[in-house]
PDB file of C-alpha atoms in Angstrom:
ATOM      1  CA  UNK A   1    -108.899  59.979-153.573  1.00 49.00           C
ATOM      2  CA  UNK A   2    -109.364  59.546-149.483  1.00 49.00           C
ATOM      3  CA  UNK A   3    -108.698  62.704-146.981  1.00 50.00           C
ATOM      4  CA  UNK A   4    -104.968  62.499-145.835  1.00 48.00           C
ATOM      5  CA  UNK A   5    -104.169  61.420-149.886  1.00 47.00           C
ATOM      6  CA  UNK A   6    -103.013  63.465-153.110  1.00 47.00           C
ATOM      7  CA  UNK A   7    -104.370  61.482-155.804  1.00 47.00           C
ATOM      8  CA  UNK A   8    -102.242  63.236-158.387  1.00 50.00           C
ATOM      9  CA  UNK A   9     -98.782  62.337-156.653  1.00 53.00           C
ATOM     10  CA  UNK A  10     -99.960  59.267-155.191  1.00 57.00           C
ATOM     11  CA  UNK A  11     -98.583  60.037-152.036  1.00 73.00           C
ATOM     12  CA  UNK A  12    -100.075  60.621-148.009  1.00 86.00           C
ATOM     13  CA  UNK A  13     -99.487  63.809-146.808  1.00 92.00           C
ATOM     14  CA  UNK A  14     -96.565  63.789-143.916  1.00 94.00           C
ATOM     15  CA  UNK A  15     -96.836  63.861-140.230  1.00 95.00           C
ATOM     16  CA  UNK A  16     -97.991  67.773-139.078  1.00 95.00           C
ATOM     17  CA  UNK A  17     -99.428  67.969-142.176  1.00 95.00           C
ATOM     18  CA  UNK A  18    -103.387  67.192-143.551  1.00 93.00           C
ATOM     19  CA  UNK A  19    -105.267  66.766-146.691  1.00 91.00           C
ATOM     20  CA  UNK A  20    -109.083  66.964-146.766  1.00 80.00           C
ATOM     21  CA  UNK A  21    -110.181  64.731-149.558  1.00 72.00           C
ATOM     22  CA  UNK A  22    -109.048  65.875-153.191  1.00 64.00           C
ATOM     23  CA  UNK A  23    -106.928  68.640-151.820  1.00 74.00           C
ATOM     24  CA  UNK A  24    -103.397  69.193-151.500  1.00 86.00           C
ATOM     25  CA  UNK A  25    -101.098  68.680-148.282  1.00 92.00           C
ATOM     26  CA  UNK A  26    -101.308  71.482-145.847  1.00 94.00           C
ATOM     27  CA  UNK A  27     -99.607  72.319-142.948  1.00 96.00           C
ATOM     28  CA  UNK A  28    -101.392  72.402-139.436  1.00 96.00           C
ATOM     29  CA  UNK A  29    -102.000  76.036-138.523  1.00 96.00           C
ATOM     30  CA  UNK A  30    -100.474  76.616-135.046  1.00 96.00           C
ATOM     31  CA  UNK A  31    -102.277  75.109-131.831  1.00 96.00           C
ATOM     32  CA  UNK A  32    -102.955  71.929-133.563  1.00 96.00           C
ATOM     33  CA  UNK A  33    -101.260  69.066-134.829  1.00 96.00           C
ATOM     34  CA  UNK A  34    -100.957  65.672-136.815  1.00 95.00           C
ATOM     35  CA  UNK A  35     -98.618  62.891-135.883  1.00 94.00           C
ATOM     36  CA  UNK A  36     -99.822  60.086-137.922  1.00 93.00           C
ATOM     37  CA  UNK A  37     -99.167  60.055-141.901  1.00 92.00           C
ATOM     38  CA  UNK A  38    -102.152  60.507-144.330  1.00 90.00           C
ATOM     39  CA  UNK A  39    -104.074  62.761-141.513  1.00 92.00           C
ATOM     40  CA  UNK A  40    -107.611  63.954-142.930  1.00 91.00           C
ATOM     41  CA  UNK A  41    -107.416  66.600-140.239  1.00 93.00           C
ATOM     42  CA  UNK A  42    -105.610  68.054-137.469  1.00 96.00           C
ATOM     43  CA  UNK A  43    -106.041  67.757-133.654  1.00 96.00           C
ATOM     44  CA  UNK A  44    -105.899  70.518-131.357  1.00 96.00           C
ATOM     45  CA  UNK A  45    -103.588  71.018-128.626  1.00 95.00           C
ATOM     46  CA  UNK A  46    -105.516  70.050-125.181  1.00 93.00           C
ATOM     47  CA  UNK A  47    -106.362  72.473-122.545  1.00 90.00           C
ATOM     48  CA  UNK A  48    -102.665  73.132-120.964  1.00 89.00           C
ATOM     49  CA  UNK A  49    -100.619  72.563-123.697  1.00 92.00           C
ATOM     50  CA  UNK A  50     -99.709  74.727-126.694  1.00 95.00           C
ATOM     51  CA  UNK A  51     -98.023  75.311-130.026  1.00 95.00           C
ATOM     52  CA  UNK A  52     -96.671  78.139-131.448  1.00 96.00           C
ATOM     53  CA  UNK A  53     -95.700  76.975-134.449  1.00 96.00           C
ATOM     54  CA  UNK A  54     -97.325  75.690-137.563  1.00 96.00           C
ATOM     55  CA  UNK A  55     -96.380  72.033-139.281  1.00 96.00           C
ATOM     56  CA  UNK A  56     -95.824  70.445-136.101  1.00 96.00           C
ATOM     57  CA  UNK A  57     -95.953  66.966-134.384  1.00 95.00           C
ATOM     58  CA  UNK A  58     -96.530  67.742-130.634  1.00 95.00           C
ATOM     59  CA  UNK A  59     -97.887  70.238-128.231  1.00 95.00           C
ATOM     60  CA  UNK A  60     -95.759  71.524-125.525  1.00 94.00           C
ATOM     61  CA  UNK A  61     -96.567  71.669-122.140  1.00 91.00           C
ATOM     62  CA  UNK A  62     -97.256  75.243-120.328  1.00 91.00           C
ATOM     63  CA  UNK A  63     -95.772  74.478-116.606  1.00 92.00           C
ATOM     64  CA  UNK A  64     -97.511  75.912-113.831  1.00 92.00           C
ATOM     65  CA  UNK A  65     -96.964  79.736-112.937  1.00 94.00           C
ATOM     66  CA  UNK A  66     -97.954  80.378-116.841  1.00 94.00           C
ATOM     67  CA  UNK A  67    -101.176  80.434-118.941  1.00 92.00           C
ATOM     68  CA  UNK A  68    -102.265  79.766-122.199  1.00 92.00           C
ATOM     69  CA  UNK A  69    -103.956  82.217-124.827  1.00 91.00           C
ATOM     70  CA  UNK A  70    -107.022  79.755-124.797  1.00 91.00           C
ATOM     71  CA  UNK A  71    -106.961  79.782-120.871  1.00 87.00           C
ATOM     72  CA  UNK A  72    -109.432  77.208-120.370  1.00 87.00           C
ATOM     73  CA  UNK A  73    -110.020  75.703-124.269  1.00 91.00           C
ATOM     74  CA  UNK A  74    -107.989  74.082-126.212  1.00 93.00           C
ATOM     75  CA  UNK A  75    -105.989  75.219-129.364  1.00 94.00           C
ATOM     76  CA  UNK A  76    -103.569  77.307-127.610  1.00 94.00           C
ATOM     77  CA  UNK A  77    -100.453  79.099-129.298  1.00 95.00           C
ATOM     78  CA  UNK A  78     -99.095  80.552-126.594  1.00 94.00           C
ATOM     79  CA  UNK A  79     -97.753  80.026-122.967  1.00 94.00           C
ATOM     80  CA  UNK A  80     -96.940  83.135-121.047  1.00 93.00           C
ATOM     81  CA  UNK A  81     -95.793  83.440-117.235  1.00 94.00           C
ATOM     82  CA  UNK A  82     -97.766  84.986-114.661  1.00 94.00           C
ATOM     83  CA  UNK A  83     -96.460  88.819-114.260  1.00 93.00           C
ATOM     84  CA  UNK A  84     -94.867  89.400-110.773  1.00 93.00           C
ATOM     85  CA  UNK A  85     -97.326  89.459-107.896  1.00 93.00           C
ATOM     86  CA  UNK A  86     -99.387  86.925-109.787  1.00 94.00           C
ATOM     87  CA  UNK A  87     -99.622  83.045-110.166  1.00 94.00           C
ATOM     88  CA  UNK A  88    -101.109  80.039-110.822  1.00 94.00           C
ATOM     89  CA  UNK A  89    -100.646  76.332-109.875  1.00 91.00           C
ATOM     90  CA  UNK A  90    -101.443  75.070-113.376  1.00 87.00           C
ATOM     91  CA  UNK A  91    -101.678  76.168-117.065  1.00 84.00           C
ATOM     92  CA  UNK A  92    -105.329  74.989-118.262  1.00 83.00           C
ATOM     93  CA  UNK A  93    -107.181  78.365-116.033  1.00 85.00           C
ATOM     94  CA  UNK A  94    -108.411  81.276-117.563  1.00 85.00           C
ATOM     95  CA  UNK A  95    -106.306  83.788-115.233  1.00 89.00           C
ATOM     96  CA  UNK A  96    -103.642  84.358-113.309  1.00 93.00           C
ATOM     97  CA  UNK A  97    -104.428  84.666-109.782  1.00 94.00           C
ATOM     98  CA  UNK A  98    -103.795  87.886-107.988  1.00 94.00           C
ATOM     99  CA  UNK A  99    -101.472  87.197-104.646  1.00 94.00           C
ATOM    100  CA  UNK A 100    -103.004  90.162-102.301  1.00 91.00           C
ATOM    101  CA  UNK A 101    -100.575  92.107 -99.683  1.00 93.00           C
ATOM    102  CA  UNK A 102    -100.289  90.346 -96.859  1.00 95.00           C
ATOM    103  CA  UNK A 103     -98.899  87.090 -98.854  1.00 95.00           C
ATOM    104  CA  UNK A 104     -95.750  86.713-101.157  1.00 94.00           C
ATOM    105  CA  UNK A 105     -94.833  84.745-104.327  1.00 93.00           C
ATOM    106  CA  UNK A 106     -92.113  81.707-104.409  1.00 92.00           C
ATOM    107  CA  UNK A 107     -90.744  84.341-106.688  1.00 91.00           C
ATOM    108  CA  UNK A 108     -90.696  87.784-104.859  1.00 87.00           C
ATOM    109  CA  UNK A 109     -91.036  90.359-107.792  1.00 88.00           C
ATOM    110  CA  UNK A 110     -90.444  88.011-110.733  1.00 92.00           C
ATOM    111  CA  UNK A 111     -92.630  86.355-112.689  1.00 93.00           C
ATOM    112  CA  UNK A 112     -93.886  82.700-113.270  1.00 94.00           C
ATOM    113  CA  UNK A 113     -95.097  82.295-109.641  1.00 95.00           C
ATOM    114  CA  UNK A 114     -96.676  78.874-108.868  1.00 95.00           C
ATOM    115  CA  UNK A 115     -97.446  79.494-105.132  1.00 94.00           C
ATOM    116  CA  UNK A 116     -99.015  82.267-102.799  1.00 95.00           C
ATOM    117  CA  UNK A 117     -98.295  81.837 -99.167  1.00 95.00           C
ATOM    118  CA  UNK A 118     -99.427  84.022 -96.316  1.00 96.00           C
ATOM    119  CA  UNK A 119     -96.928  85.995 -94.600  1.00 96.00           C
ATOM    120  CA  UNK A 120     -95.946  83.923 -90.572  1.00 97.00           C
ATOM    121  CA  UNK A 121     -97.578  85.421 -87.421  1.00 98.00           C
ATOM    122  CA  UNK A 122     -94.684  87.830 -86.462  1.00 98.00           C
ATOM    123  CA  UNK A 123     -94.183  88.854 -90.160  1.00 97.00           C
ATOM    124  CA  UNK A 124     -96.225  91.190 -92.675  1.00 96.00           C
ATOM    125  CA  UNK A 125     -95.858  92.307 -96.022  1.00 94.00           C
ATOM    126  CA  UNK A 126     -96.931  95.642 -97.802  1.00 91.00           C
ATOM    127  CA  UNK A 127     -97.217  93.932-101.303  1.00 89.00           C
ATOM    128  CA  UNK A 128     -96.623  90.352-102.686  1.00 86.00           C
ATOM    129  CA  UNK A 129     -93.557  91.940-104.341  1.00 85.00           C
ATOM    130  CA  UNK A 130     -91.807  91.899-101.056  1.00 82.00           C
ATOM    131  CA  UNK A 131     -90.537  89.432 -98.779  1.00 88.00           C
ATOM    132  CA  UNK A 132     -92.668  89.617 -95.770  1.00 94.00           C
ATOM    133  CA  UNK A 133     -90.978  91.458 -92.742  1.00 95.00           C
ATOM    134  CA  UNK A 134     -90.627  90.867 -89.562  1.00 97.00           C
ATOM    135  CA  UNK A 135     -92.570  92.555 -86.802  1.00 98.00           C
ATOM    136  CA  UNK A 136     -90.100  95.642 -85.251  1.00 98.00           C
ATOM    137  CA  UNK A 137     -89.488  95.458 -81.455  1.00 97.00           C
ATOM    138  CA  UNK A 138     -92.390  97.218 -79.551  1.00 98.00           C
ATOM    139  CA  UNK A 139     -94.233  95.597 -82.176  1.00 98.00           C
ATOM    140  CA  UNK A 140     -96.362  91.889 -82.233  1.00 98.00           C
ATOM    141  CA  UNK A 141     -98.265  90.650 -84.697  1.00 98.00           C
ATOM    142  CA  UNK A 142    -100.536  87.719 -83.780  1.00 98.00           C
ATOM    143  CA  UNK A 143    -102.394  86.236 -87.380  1.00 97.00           C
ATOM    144  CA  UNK A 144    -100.771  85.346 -90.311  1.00 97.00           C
ATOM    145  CA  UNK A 145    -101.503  86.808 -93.789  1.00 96.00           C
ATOM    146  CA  UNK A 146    -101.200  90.946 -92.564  1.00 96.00           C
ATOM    147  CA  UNK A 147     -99.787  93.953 -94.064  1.00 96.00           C
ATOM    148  CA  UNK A 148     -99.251  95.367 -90.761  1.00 96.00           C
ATOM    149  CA  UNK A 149     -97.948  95.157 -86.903  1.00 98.00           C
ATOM    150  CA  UNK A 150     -99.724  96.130 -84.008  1.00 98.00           C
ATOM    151  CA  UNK A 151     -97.549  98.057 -81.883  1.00 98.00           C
ATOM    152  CA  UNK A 152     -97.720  96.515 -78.110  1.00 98.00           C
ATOM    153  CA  UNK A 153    -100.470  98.127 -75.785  1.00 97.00           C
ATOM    154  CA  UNK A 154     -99.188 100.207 -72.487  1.00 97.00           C
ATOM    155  CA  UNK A 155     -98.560  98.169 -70.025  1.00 98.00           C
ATOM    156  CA  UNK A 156     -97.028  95.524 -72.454  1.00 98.00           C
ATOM    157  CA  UNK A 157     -93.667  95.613 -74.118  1.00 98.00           C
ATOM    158  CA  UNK A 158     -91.717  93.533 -76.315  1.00 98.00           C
ATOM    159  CA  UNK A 159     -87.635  93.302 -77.469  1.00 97.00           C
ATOM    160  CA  UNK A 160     -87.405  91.276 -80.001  1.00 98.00           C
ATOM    161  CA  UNK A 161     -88.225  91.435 -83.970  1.00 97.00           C
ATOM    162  CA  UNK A 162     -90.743  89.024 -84.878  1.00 97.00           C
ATOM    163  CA  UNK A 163     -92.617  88.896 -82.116  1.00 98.00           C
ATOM    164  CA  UNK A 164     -96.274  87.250 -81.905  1.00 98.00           C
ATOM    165  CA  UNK A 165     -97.446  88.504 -78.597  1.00 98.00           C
ATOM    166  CA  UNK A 166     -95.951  91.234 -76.396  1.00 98.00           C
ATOM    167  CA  UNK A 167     -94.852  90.688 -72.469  1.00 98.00           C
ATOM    168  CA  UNK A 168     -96.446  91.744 -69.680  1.00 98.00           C
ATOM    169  CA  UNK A 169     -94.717  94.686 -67.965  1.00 98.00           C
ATOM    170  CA  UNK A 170     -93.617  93.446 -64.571  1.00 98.00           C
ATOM    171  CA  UNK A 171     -94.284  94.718 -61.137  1.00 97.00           C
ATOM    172  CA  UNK A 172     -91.958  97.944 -60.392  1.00 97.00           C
ATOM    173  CA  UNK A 173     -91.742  99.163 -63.707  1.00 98.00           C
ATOM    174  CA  UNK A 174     -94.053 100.734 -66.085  1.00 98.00           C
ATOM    175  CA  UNK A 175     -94.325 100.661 -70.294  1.00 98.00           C
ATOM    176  CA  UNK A 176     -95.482 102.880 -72.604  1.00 97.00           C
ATOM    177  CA  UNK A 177     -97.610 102.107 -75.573  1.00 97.00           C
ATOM    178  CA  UNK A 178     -95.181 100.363 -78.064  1.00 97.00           C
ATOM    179  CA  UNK A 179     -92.342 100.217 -75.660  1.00 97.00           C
ATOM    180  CA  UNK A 180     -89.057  97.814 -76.300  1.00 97.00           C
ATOM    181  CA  UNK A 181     -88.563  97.356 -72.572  1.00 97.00           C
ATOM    182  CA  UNK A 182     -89.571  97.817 -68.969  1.00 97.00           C
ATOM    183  CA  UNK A 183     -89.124 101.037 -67.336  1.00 97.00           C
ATOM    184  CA  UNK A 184     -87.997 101.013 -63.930  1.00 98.00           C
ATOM    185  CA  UNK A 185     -89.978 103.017 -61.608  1.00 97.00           C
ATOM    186  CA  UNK A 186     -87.610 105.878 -59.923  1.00 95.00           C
ATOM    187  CA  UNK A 187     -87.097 106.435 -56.290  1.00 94.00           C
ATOM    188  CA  UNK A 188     -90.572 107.836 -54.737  1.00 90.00           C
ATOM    189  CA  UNK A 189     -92.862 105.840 -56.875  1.00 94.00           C
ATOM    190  CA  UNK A 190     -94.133 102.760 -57.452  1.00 96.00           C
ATOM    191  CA  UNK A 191     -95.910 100.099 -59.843  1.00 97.00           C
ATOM    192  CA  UNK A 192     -97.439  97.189 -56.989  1.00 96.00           C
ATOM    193  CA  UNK A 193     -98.477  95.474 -60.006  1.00 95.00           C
ATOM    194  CA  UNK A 194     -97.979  93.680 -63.742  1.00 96.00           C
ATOM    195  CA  UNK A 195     -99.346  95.285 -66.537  1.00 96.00           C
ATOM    196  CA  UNK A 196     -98.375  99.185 -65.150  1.00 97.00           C
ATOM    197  CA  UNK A 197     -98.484 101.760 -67.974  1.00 97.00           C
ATOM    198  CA  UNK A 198     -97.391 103.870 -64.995  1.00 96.00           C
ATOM    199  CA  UNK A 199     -95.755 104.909 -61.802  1.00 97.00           C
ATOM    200  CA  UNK A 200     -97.529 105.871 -59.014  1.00 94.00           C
ATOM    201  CA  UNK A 201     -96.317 108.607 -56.474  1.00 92.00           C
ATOM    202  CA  UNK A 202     -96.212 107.632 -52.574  1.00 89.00           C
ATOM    203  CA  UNK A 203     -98.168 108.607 -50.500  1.00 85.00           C
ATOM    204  CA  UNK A 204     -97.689 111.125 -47.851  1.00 81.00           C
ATOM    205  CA  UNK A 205     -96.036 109.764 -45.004  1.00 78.00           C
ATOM    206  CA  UNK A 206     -94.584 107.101 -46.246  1.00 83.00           C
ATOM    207  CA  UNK A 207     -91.215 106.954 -48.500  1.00 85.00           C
ATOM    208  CA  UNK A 208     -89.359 104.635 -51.336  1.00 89.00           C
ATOM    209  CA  UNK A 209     -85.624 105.546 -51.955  1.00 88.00           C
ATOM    210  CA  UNK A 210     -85.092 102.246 -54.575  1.00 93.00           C
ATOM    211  CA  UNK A 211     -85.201 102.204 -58.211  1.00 96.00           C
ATOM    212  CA  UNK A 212     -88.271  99.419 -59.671  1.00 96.00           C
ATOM    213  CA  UNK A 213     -89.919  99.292 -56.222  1.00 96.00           C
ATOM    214  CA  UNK A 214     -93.456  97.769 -56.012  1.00 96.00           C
ATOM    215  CA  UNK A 215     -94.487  98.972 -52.288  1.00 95.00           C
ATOM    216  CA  UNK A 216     -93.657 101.973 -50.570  1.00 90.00           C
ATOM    217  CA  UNK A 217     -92.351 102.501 -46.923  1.00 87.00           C
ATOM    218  CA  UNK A 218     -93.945 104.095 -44.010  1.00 83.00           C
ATOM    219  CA  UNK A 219     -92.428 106.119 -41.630  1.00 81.00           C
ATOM    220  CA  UNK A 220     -92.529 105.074 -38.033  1.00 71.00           C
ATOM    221  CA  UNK A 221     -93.333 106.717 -34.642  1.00 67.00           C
ATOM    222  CA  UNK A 222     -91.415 109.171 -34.613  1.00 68.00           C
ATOM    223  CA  UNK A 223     -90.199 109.576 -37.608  1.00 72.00           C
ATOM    224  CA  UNK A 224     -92.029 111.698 -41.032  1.00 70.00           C
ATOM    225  CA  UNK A 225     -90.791 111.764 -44.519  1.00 71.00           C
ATOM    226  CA  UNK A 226     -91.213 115.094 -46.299  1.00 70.00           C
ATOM    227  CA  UNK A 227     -90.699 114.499 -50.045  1.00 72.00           C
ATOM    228  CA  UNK A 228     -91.337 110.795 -50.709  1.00 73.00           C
ATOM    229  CA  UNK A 229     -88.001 109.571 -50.978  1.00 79.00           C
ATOM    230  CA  UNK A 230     -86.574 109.235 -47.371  1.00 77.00           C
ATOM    231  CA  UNK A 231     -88.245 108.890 -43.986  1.00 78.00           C
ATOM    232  CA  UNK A 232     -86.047 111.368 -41.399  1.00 76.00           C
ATOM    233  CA  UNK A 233     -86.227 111.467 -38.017  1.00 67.00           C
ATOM    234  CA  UNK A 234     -87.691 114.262 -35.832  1.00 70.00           C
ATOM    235  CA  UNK A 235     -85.280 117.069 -34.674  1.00 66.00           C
ATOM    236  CA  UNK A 236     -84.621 118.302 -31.488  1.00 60.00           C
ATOM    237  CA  UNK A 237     -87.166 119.418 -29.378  1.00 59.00           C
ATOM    238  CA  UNK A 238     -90.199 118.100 -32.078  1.00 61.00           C
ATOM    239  CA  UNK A 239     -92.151 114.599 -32.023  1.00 60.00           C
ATOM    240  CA  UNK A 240     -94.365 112.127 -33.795  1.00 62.00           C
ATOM    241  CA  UNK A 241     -97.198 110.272 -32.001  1.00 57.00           C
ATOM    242  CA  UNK A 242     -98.624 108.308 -35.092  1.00 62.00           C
ATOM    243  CA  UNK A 243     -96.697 106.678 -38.148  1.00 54.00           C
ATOM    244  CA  UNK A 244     -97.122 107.938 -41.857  1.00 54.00           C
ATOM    245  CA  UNK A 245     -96.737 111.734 -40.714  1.00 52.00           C
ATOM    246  CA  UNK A 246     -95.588 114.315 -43.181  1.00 57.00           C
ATOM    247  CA  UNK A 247     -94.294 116.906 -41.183  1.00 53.00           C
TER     248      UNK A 247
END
């Protein structure tokens, strides 16, 4: 009596079934299978596919964002999705791959992920649990892939969420570290250039009365300004010979 046969019945053992020779029909154990009738043996699932069940004709296929219990191998009996923060772009690897902070899943904090994609320039994320954020306003962030934003230096600023690069501060106005926007200089000071993480006071003998000024004034012949802001003229009975005086 061949393999695949039972010579006491006569008959070939059926599809997902096998006989070695001169033994009875048996089903295939789970992760293998038979499809043809009269099988001596059974054939194992291949590396990506799987069955859970025994008896059976076909292996299923494990989609991407899953794994196999044979990872790698063949045989498998089980497919199971990647747990949230993890994935993989096919079945047939031994692992899961971890998707690090700075990047996010195609599916946030559930599982079965087949993708991990670095967070924008302008965006960052804490975990690949989270959607990544974007930057906050006095904030930049110029890279893609980070966990965190770099808040803008003094003498830069920045208004808007999501930025990748802060703005110069402009002549006349001053910014802070991290600042949202400009600062105007106030009357008796000054900022004669971009980039100003402050105002500067006038000098003596001369004056600046305007809001987000970039020069100051100076007082004529004549003339002498006392407290920065204004430039008066002498009273009765005193004089100036040279400009810029203070008293």
């Amino acid at each position: 009596c061949t393999a695949g046969g039972i010579c006491r019945c006569g008959v070939r053992c059926l599809p997902g079934n096998y006989s070695a020779a001169g033994s009875g029909c048996a089903a295939c154990p789970a992760g293998y299978i038979s499809t043809a009738i009269g099988a001596g043996s059974c054939d194992a699932c291949k590396t990506g596919l799987f069955q859970s069940l025994s008896g059976q004709l076909f292996c299923s296929s494990c989609p991407a964002g899953s794994i196999t219990d044979t990872g790698t191998a063949a045989s498998a009996t089980k497919c199971t999705a990647c747990g949230a923060g993890r994935y993989s772009e096919a079945s047939n690897v031994a692992s899961c791959i971890d998707c690090g902070a700075g990047s996010v899943t195609n599916k946030g904090s559930g599982a079965g992920a087949t993708t991990c994609t670095p967070c924008a320039a302008g965006k960052y994320s804490m975990s690949a649990l989270s959607e990544c954020k974007k930057c906050a306003k006095g904030e930049y962030q110029a890279q893609q892939g980070q966990t965190v934003c770099a808040s803008c230096d003094a003498g830069k600023y920045q208004g808007d969420e999501g930025a990748t690069a802060c703005t110069d501060c402009p002549a006349g106005s001053f910014c802070a570290a991290g600042a949202l926007l400009p600062s105007p200089c106030s009357p008796g000071s000054i900022a004669p250039s971009l980039r100003s993480s402050e105002c500067v006071a006038c000098a003596h003998g001369t004056y600046q009365g305007a809001f987000g000024a970039t020069s100051c004034d100076v007082c004529g012949i004549g003339n002498y300004s006392a407290n920065i802001l204004s430039c008066l003229a002498c009273g009765v009975g005193e004089y100036s010979s040279r400009a810029r005086a203070s008293v």
